[in-house]
PDB file of C-alpha atoms in Angstrom:
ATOM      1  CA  UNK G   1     -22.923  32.596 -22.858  1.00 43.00           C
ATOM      2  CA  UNK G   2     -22.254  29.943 -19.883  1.00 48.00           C
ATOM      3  CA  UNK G   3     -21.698  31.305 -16.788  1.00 52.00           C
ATOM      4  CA  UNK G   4     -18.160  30.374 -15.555  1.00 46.00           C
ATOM      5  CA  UNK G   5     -18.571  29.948 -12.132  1.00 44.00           C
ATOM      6  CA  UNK G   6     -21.369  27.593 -12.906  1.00 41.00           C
ATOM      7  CA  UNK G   7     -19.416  25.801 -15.291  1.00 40.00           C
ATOM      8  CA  UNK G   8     -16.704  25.315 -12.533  1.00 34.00           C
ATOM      9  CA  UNK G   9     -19.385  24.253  -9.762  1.00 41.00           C
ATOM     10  CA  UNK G  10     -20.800  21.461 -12.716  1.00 43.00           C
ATOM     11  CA  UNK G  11     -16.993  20.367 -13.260  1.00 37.00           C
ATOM     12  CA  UNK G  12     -16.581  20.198  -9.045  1.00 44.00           C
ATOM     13  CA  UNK G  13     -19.597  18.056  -8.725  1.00 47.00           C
ATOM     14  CA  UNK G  14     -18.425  15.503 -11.075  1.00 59.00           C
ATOM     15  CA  UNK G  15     -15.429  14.674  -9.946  1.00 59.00           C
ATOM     16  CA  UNK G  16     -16.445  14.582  -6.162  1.00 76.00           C
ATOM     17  CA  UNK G  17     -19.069  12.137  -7.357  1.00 84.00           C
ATOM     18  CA  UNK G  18     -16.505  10.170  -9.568  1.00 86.00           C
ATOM     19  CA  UNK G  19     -14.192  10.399  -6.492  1.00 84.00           C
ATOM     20  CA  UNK G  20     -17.123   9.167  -4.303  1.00 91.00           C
ATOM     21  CA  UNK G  21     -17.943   5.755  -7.118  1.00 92.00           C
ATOM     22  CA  UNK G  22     -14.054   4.599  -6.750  1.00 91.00           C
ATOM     23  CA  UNK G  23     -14.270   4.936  -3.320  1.00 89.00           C
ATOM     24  CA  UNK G  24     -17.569   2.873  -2.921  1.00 94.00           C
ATOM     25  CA  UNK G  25     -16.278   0.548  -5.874  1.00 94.00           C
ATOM     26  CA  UNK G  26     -12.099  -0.091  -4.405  1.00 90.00           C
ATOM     27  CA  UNK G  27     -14.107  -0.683  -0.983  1.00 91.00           C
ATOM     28  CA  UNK G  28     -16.480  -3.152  -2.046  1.00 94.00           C
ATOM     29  CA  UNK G  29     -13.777  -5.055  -4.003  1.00 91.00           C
ATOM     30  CA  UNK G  30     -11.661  -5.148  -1.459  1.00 87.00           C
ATOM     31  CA  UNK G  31     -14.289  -6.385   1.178  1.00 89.00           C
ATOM     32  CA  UNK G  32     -16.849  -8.230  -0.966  1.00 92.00           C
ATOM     33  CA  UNK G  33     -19.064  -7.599   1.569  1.00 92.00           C
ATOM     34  CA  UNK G  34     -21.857  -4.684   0.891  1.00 94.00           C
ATOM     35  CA  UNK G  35     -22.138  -4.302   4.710  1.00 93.00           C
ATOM     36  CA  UNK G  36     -18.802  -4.441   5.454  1.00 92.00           C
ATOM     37  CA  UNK G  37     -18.047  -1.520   2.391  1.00 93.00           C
ATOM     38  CA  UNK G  38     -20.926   0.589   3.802  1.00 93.00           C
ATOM     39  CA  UNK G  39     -19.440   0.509   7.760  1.00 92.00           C
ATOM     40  CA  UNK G  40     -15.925   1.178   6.427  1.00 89.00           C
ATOM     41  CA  UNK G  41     -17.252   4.123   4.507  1.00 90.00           C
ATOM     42  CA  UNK G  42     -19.711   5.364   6.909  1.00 90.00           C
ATOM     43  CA  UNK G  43     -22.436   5.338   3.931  1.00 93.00           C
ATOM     44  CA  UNK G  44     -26.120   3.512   3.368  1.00 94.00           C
ATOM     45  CA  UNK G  45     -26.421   0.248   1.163  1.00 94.00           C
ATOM     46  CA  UNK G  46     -27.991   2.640  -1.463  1.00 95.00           C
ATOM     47  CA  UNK G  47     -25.380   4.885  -1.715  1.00 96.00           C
ATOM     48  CA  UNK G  48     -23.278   2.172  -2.379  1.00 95.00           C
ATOM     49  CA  UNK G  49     -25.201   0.649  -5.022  1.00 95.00           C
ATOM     50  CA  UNK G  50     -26.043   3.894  -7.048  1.00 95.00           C
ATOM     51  CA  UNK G  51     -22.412   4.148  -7.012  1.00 96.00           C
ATOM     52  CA  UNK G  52     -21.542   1.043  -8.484  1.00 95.00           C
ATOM     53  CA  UNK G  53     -24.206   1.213 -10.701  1.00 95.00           C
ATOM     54  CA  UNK G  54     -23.135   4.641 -12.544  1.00 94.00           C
ATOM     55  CA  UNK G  55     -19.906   3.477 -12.688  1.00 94.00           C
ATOM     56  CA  UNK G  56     -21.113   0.411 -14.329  1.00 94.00           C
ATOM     57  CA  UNK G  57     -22.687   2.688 -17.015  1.00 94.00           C
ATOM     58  CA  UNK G  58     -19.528   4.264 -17.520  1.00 92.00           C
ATOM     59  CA  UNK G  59     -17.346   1.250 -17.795  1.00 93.00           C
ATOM     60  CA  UNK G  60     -20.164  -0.242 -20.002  1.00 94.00           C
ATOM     61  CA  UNK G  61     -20.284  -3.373 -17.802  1.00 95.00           C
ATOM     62  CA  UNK G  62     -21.135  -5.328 -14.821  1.00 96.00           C
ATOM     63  CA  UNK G  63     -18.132  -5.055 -11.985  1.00 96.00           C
ATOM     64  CA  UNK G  64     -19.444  -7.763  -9.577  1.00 96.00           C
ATOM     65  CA  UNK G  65     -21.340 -11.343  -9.886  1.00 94.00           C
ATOM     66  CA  UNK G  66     -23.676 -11.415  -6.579  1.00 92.00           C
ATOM     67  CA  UNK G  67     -24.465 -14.867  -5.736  1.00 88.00           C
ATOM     68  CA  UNK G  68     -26.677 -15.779  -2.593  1.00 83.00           C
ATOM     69  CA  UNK G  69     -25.205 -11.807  -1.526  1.00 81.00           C
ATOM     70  CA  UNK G  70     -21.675 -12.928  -1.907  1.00 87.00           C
ATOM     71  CA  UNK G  71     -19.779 -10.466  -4.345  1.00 93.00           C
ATOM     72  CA  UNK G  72     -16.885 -11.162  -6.737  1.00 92.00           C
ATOM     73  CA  UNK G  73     -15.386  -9.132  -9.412  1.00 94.00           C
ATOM     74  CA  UNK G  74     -16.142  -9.825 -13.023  1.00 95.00           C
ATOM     75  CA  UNK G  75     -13.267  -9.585 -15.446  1.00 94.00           C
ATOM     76  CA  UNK G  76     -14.316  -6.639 -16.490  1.00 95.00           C
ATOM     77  CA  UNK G  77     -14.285  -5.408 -12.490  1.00 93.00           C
ATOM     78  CA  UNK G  78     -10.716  -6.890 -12.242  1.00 90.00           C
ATOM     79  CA  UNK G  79      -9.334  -5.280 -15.192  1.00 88.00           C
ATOM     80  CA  UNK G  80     -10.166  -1.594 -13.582  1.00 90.00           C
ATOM     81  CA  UNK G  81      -9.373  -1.980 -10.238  1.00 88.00           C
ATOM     82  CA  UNK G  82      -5.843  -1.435 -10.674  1.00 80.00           C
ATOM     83  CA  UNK G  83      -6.772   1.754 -12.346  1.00 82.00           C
ATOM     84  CA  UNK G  84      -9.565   2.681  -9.773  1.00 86.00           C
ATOM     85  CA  UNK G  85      -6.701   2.887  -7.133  1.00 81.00           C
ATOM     86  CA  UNK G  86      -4.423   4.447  -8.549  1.00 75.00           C
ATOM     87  CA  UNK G  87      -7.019   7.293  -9.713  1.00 79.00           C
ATOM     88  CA  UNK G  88      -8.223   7.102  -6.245  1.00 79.00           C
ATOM     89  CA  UNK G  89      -4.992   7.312  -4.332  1.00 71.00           C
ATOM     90  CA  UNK G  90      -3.619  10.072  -7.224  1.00 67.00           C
ATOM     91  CA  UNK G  91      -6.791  11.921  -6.140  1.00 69.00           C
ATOM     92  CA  UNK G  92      -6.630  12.018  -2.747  1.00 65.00           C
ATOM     93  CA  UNK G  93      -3.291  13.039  -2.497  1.00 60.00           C
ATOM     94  CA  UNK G  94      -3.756  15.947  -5.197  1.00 59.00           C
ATOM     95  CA  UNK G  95      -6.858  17.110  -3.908  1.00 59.00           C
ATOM     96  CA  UNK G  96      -4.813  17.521  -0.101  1.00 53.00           C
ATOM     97  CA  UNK G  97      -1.845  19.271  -2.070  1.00 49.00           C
ATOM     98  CA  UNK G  98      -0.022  16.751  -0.687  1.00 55.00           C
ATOM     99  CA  UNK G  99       1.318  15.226  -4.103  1.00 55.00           C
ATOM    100  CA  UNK G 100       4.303  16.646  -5.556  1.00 68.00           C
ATOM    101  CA  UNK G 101       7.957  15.448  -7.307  1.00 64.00           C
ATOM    102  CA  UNK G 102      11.857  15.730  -5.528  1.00 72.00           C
ATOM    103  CA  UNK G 103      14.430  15.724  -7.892  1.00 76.00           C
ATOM    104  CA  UNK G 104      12.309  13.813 -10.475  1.00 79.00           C
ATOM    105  CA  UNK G 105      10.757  10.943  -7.905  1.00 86.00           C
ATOM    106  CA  UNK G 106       7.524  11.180  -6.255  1.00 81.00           C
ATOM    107  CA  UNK G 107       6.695  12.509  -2.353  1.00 85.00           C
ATOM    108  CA  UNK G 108       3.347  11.090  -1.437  1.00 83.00           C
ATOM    109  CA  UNK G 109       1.702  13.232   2.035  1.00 83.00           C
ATOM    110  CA  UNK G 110      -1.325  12.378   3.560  1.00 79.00           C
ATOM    111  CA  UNK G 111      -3.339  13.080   7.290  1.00 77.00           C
ATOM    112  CA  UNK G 112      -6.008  11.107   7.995  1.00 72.00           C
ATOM    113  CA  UNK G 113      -9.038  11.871   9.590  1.00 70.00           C
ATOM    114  CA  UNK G 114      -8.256   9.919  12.997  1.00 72.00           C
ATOM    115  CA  UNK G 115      -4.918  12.026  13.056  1.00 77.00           C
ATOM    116  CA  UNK G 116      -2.199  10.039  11.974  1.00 82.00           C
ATOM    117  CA  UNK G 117      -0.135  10.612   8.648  1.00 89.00           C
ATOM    118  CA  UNK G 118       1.675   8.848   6.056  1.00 89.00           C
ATOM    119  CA  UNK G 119       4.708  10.458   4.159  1.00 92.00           C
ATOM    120  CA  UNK G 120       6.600   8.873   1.199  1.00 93.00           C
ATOM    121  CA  UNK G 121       9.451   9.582  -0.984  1.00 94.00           C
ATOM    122  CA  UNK G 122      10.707   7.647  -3.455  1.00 95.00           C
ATOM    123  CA  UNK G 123      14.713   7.216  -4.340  1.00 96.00           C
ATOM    124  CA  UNK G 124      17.296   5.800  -6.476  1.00 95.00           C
ATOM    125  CA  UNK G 125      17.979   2.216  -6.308  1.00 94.00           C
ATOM    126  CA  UNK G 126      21.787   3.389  -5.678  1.00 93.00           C
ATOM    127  CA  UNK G 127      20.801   4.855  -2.456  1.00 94.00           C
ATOM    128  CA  UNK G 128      21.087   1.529  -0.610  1.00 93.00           C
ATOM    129  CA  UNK G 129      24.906   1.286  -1.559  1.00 90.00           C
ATOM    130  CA  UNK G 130      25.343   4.605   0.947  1.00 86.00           C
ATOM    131  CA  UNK G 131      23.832   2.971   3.908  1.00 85.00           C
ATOM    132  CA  UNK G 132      26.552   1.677   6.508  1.00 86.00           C
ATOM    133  CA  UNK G 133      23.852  -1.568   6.975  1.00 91.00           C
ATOM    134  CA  UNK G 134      24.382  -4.069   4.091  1.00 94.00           C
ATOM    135  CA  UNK G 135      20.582  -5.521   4.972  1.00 95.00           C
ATOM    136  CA  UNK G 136      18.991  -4.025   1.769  1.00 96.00           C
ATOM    137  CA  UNK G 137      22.384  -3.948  -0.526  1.00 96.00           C
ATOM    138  CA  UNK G 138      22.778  -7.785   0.052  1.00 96.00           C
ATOM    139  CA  UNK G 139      18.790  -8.862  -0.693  1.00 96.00           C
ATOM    140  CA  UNK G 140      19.527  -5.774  -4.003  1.00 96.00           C
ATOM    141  CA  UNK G 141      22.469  -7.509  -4.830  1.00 96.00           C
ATOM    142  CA  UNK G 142      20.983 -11.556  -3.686  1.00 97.00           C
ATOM    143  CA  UNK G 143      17.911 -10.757  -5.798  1.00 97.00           C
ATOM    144  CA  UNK G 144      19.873  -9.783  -9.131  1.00 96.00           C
ATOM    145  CA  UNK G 145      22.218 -12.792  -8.419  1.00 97.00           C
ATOM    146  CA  UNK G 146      18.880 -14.805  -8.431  1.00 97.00           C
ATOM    147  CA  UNK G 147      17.614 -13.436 -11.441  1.00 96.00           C
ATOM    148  CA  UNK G 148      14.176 -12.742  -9.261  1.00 96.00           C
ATOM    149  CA  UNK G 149      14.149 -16.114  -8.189  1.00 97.00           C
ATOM    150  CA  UNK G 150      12.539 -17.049  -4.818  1.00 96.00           C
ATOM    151  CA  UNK G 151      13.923 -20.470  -4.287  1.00 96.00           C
ATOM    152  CA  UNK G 152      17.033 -19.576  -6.004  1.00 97.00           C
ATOM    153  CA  UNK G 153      19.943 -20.105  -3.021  1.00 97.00           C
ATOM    154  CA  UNK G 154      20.901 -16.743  -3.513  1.00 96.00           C
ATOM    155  CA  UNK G 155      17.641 -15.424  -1.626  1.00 96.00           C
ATOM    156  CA  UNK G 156      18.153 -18.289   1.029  1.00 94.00           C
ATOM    157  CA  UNK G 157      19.772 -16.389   3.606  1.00 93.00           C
ATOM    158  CA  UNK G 158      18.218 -13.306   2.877  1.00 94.00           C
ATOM    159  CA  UNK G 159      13.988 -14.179   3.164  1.00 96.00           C
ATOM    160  CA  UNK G 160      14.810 -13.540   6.816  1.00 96.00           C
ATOM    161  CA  UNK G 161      14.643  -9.875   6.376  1.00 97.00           C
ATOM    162  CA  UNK G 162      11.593  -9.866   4.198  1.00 97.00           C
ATOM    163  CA  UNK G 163       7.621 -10.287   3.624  1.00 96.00           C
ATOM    164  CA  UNK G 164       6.577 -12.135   0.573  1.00 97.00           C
ATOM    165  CA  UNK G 165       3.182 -10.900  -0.973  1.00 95.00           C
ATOM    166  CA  UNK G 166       1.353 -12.482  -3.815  1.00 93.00           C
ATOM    167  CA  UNK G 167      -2.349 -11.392  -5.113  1.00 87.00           C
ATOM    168  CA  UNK G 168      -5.134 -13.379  -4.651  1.00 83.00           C
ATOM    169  CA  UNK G 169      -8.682 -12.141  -6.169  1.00 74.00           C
ATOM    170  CA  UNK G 170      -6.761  -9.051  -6.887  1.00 71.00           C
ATOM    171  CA  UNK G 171      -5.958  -8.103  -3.104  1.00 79.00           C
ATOM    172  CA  UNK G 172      -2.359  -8.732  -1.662  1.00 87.00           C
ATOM    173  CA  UNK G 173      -1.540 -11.809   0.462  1.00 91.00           C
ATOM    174  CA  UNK G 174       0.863 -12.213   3.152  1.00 93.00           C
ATOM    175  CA  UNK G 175       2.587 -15.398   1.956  1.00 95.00           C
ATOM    176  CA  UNK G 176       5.384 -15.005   4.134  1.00 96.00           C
ATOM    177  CA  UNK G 177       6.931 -13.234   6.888  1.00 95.00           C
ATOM    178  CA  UNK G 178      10.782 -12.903   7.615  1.00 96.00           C
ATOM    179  CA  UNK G 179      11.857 -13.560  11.642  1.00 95.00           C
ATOM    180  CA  UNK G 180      13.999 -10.737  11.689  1.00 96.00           C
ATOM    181  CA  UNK G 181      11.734  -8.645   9.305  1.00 97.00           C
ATOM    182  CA  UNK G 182      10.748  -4.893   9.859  1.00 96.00           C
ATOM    183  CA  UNK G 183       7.003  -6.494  10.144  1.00 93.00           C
ATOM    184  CA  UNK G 184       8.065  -9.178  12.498  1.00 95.00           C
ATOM    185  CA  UNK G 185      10.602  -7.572  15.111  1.00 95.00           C
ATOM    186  CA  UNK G 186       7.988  -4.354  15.358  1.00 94.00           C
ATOM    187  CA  UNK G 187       5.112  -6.475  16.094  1.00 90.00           C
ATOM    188  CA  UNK G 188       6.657  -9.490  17.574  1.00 90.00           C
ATOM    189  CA  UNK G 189       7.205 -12.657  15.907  1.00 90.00           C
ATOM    190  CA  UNK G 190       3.903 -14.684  17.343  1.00 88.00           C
ATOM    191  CA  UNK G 191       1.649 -11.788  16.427  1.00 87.00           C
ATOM    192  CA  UNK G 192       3.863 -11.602  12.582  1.00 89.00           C
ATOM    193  CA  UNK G 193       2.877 -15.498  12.325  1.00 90.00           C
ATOM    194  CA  UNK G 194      -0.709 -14.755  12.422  1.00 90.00           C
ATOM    195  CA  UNK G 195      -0.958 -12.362   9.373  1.00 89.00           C
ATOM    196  CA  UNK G 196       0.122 -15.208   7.139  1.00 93.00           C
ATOM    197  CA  UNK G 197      -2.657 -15.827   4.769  1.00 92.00           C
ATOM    198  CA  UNK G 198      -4.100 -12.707   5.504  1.00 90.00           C
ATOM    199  CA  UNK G 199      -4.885 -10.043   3.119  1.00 86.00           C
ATOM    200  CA  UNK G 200      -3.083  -6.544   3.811  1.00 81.00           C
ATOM    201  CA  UNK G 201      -6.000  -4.670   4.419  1.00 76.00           C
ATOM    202  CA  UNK G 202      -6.924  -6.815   7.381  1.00 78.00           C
ATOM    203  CA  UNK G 203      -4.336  -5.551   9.339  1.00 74.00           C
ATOM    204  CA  UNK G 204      -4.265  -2.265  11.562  1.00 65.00           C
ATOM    205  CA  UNK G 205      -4.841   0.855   9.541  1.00 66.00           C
ATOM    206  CA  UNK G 206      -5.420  -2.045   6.693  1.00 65.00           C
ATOM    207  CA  UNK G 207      -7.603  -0.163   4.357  1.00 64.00           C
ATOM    208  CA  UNK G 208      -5.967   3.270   4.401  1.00 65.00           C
ATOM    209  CA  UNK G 209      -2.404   1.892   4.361  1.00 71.00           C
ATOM    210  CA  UNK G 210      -3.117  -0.729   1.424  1.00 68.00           C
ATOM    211  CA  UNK G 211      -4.974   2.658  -0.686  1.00 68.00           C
ATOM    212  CA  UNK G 212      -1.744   4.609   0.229  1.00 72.00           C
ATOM    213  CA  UNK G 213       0.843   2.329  -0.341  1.00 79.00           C
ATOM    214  CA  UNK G 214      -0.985   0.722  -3.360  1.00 77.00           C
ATOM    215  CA  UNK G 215       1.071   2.951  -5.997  1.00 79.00           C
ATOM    216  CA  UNK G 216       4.421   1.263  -4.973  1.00 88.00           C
ATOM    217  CA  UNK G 217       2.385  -2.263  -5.402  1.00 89.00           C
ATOM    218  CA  UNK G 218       1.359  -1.849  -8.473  1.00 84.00           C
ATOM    219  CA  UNK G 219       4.915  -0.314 -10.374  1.00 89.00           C
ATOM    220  CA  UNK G 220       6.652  -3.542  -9.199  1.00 94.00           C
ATOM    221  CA  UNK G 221       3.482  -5.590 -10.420  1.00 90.00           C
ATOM    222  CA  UNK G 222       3.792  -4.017 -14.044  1.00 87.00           C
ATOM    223  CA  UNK G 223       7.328  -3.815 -14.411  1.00 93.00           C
ATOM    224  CA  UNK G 224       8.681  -6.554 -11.900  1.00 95.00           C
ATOM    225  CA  UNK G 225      11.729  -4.449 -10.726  1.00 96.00           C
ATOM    226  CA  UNK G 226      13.235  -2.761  -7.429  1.00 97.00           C
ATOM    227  CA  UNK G 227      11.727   0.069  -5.726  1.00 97.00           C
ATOM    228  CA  UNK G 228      13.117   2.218  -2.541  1.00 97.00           C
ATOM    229  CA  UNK G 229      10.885   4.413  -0.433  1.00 97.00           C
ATOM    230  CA  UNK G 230      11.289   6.690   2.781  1.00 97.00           C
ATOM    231  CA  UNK G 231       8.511   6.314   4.532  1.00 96.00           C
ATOM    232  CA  UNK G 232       7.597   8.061   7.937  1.00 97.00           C
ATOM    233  CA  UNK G 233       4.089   7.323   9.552  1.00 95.00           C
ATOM    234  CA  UNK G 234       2.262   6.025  12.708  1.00 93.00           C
ATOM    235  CA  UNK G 235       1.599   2.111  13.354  1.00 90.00           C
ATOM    236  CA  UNK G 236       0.429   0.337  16.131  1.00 90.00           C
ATOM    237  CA  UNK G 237       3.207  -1.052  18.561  1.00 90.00           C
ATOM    238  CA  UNK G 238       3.484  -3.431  21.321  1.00 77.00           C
ATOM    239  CA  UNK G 239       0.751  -5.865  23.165  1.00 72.00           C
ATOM    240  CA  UNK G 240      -1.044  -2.470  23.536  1.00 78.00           C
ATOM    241  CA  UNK G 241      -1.099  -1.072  20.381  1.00 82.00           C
ATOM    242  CA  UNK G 242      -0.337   2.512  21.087  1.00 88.00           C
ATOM    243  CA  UNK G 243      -0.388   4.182  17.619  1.00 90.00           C
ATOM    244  CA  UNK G 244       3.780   5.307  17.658  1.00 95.00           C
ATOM    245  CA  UNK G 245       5.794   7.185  15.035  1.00 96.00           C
ATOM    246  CA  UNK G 246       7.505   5.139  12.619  1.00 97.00           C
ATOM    247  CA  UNK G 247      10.038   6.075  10.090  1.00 97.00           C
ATOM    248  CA  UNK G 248      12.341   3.598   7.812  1.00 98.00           C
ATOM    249  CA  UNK G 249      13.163   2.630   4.296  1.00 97.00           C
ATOM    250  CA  UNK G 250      11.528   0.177   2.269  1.00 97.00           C
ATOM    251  CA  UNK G 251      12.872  -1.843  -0.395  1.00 98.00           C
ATOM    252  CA  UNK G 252      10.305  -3.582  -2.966  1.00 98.00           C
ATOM    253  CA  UNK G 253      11.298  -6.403  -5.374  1.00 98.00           C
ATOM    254  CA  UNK G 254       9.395  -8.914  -7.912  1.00 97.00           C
ATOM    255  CA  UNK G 255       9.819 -12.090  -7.460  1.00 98.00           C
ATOM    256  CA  UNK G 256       8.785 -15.374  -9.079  1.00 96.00           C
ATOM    257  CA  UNK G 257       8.026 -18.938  -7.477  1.00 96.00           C
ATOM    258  CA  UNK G 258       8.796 -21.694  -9.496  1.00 96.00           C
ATOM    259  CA  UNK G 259       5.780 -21.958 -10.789  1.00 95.00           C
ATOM    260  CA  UNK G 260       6.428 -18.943 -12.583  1.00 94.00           C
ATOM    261  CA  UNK G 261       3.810 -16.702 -10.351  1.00 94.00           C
ATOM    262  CA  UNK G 262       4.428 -13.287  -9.746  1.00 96.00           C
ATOM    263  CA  UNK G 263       5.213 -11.837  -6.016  1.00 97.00           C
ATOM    264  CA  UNK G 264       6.575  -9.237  -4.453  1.00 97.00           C
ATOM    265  CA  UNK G 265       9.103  -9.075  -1.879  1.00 98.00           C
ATOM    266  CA  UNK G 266       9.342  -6.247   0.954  1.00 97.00           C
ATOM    267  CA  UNK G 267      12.168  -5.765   2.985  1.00 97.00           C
ATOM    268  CA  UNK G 268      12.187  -2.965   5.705  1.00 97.00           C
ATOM    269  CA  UNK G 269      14.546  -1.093   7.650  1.00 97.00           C
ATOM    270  CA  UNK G 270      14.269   1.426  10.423  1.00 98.00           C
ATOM    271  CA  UNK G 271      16.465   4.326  10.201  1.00 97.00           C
ATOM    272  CA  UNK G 272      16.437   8.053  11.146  1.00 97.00           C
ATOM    273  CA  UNK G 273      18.694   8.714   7.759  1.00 96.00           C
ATOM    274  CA  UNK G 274      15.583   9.317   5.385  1.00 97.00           C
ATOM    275  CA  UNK G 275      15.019  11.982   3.198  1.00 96.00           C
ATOM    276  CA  UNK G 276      11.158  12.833   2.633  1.00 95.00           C
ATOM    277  CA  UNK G 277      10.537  16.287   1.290  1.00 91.00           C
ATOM    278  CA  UNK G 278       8.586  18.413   4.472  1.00 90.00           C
ATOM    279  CA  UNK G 279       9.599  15.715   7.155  1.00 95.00           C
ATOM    280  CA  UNK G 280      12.580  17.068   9.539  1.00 97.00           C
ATOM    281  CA  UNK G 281      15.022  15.128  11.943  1.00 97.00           C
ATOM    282  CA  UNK G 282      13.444  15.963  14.672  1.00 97.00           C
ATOM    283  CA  UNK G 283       9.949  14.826  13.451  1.00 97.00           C
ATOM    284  CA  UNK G 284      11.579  11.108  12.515  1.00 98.00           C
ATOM    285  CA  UNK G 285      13.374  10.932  16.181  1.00 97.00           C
ATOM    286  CA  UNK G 286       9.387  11.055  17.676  1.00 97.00           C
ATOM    287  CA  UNK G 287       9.824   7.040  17.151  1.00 97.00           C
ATOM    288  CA  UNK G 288      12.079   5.941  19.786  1.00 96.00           C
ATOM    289  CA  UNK G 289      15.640   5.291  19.863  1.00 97.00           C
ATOM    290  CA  UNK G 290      15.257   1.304  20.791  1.00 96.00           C
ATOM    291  CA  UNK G 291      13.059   0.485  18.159  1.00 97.00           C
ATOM    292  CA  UNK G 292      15.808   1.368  15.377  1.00 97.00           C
ATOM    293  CA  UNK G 293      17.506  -1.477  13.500  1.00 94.00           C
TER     294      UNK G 293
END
C-alpha cells in the first residue's frame, strides 16, 4: 500500500512545478522577451524553456511562434492565457491564505516580497449610491444612460474621471487617461500623459499589480458589466516616488467604441470609507489626509 506522506510530497511537487510553468509562461507572454521573462523572474533561459515546453505537452500545442528571437502567442497560447492568470493569481493568493469570501464577494490579500501589500474586496454595485461624492454614481448612472457607449454624450462629461483600457496582443492598453482621474491627479497630469499607449505592466509595480488586479479585468471582459472594489495598497507618489499607502474605491465598466471593440473603463476614488475584510481605519489613514479626493 502507498505510503501517504509520499503520496502528499508527489501531489506538492506537482503543483509547485505547475505553479512554476504559469509563472514562466504569463511572464513570457506578457514580455515577449525570453531575457526580459528570465530577469523578472530571477530564473535561467533553461528554466524558462523546460517550462514552456511541459506545458506545451500538456496543452497539446505550441504557445509561442519565435521568429528571428521575437516571441508571439499562437492561438492556441492566447486562448489559455486568460486561464493561466487566473489559475496563477487564484494560486497565489490561496497558497498565502490570503483568499477568502465577505458576505458572498471576494477579499483578495497579498505581501510581496519587497514589502508592500495589496488588499481587495469586492462590493455591491449599490454601494456607490451611499457615498456623499456623486463621482462614481454619475459615470454608474452616465454609463447605463449610454448603453456602454464611449462616444455616447452621456459619457462626455464624465471620461474626465476615468482611464480607458483596451487589449492589444492580449495585454491591457492605456488608451486614455482622465485629467482629474485617480491615475492622473496621484501622479500628476504630465507624468499620466506618458502612460498612454503603454501597456499596464510597464508601469511601477507593473507586473505584480497587472497579476493581482487581473481577476477584476477579466469578469468585466467576459461579461461586459460594472464592478466595485476596495482596494488598499502601496504606489509610488510624487517626482520621488516614495512607495506611500494608498486606499480608494474602484469602479470598472465595459465599454464599446464605435467600432464595436470592447474596453474597459476605470474610474477611481480615494476615500478612507472602505470596507476590506482584515484592513482597519487606522491602517487606511497611513495615506495622507491631502491626497484624499
Amino acid at each position: 500500500m502507498p505510503d501517504g506522506t509520499a503520496q502528499v510530497e508527489s501531489v506538492n511537487v506537482k503543483y509547485s512545478l505547475l505553479f512554476e510553468m504559469l509563472r514562466s509562461f504569463t511572464t513570457l507572454a506578457d514580455t515577449l522577451n525570453l531575457s526580459h521573462a528570465v530577469a523578472r523572474l530571477d530564473s535561467t533561459r533553461q528554466t524558462v524553456r523546460r517550462h514552456i515546453s511541459l506545458l506545451e505537452e500538456m496543452k497539446g500545442g505550441a504557445l509561442f511562434a519565435v521568429n528571428q528571437r521575437q516571441y508571439a502567442l499562437t492561438e492556441l497560447g492566447k486562448k489559455i492565457l486568460p486561464e493561466a492568470l487566473d489559475l496563477l493569481s487564484q494560486a497565489e493568493a490561496w497558497s498565502s491564505g490570503s483568499a477568502q469570501l465577505a458576505k458572498g464577494l471576494p477579499v483578495l490579500s497579498s505581501l510581496q516580497p519587497d514589502g508592500t501589500f495589496y488588499h481587495q474586496q469586492q462590493h455591491q454595485l449599490l454601494r456607490v449610491h451611499n457615498s456623499d461624492n456623486t463621482m462614481l454614481r454619475d459615470l454608474l448612472i452616465g454609463w447605463a444612460q449610454a448603453g456602454g457607449h464611449i462616444e455616447h454624450s452621456a459619457m462626455a462629461p464624465l471620461r474626465k474621471n476615468a482611464m480607458v483600457f483596451r487589449k492589444s496582443d492580449d495585454r491591457w492598453l492605456f488608451t486614455e487617461v482622465g485629467e482629474h482621474s485617480g491615475f492622473a491627479t496621484w501622479f500628476g497630469w504630465k507624468r499620466a500623459r506618458s502612460v498612454i499607449g503603454r501597456v499596464m505592466s510597464e508601469l511601477p509595480r507593473g507586473a505584480s499589480m497587472a497579476r493581482l488586479i487581473h481577476s477584476a479585468y477579466h469578469e468585466i471582459e467576459h461579461t461586459g458589466g460594472a464592478r466595485l472594489d476596495h482596494v488598499f495598497t502601496m504606489f509610488p507618489h510624487g517626482e520621488d516616488e516614495v512607495l506611500t499607502p494608498l486606499c480608494f474605491e474602484r469602479l470598472l465598466l465595459g465599454v464599446k467604441f464605435p467600432d464595436e471593440s470592447f474596453a474597459i473603463m476605470s474610474a477611481t476614488r480615494r476615500t478612507y470609507d472602505l470596507e476590506i475584510e482584515g484592513v482597519t481605519p487606522e491602517m487606511l489613514r497611513q495615506m495622507p489626509e491631502a491626497l484624499l479626493m
